Amino acid sequence: VKSNSLIKEDECLDDLQLNGLMIIQKKKAFKFGIDAVLVANFASSKENDIVCDFGTGTGVIPLIFSAKNKFKKIYAFEIQTDIANLAKRNFEYNKLQEKIELVNLDIKNVVDYVGKSSVDVIISNPPYFKTGGAIVNENDYKAISRHEIKIDLEGLIRSGNEILKPNGSFYMIHRPDRLVDIMYYFRKYFIEPKLIQFVQPKAGKVPNLVIIKAVKNGKNELKYLPNLVVYNEDNTFTKEIDIIYGREG
Amino acid sequence: VKSNSLIKEDECLDDLQLNGLMIIQKKKAFKFGIDAVLVANFASSKENDIVCDFGTGTGVIPLIFSAKNKFKKIYAFEIQTDIANLAKRNFEYNKLQEKIELVNLDIKNVVDYVGKSSVDVIISNPPYFKTGGAIVNENDYKAISRHEIKIDLEGLIRSGNEILKPNGSFYMIHRPDRLVDIMYYFRKYFIEPKLIQFVQPKAGKVPNLVIIKAVKNGKNELKYLPNLVVYNEDNTFTKEIDIIYGREG
């Protein structure tokens, strides 16, 4: 069932190869990467859970997550109106608009929308880079997705603390060089890191991504999953990555 | 040159297999482990550096470190009088008492001994376990070495901040399940984690030790070394461990 009216001229339609899900993306903007897929797979929810995606972009995390989990509702927050509109069309295209609600809102204000201590699960693939002194275009989608222009890591975690229920989970993927920031702010805002997995491009290499599950008011004890290796020595994907991408057989 | 007068009846003399160094240990107390060897090898100093070991035990870290680095002086702090006496004899036995000074002092009070902002390098293999509600013998050497009875992680790092010069380094080995505590307290006391290496027993396993270099007033960016694997599949030591133990060929 192709609804071409939902797709604009500068956009393309890609197959997520998961339960028949399709995703509209900008031809020229950067497309979703392995990080969104990894955190969407790492996260989980239960039947009556309220789930939030902080900075949903084109909506790829809720799309993948919804195919693999039971939940009551997903609120997908996106501050940029253009891309929020695209995410909304993605949920409509896949007939998921009843279960996944796009909310065009600043993450700093999510508590006004969902209410205090009301959310079971937060997922986020946030901007990885500090703005530092670099000049960035404040209206550039790619820049806003990659740099902490609209919100920084502390703001993201502070908002998470406001809306999470006690024992609610915050799943985040980020760059390993920010790990001290991540742990410091989670602890500061009472969301305790409980499970961590480093992702490395090949065996014997240093990690280039880290996935964390943190739990509101959780006990202080961090557990580890074995590092996830993306490529074999011959540059094919490892078995573990094939399983995540649904190519296991 | 064996000086038997330095060795008591309940003690034994072991060969460190490094520059002819020997170590006196208690026959019945637990002996130094791979963690002390790893952190002593991970740390480094320069010619005029003042170095401190927080909780030296029998003095194994200063002994190994002194064989591989230039430095002006090492202060080896140990709160337990019996074991401090043993460490002192170890430095004397190896004729290192001019370079390594045993100080029988609570780490909370090290600033009174060495002075504020006076130290270039701190090394520590601290007690790994919280005391929790468990009953522990306050005079049991093994319990004090393993549990945070005399000092906890925050106290250790607070003392480090008092005595470290700006840009001074704090090297620590600990258990990975305490990583949030480690990063939170280092950041809280202005000693920024800069380099990290996880140690795992075998390939594909989760880490059971973590080694960190943190720098006073350092810039916020954590770098990684590839994980250190201890055993091959056939339970022999890996090449990397053989190199650290000086058995490389």
Coordinates of C-alpha atoms in Angstrom, one line a residue, chain A residues 17 19 23 32 38 44 48 76 95 113-114 123 131 135-136 139-140 153 165 179 181 186 189 204 218 221 223 243:
Chain A
Q17 CA 13.3 -4.9 6.4
N19 CA 7.7 -6.4 9.6
I23 CA 10.9 4.8 6.3
F32 CA 19.7 6.8 10.1
L38 CA 21.4 -0.7 18.2
S44 CA 12.6 -3.0 25.8
N48 CA 1.2 -1.1 29.5
A76 CA 8.4 10.7 19.9
K95 CA -0.3 3.1 10.1
Y113 CA 3.4 17.3 28.0
V114 CA 3.5 13.9 29.7
I123 CA 15.1 5.9 24.6
T131 CA 29.2 22.8 20.3
I135 CA 30.2 28.0 14.4
V136 CA 27.2 25.9 13.5
N139 CA 18.7 25.8 11.4
D140 CA 20.8 23.0 9.9
L153 CA 23.5 15.9 27.8
K165 CA 8.6 6.7 37.2
L179 CA 31.2 8.2 29.2
D181 CA 29.7 13.0 31.4
F186 CA 22.9 10.1 35.3
Y189 CA 19.9 13.1 38.5
G204 CA 40.9 -5.9 19.2
G218 CA 18.4 2.1 40.9
E221 CA 25.9 -1.7 40.5
K223 CA 26.8 -4.8 34.9
I243 CA 20.8 -11.0 14.2

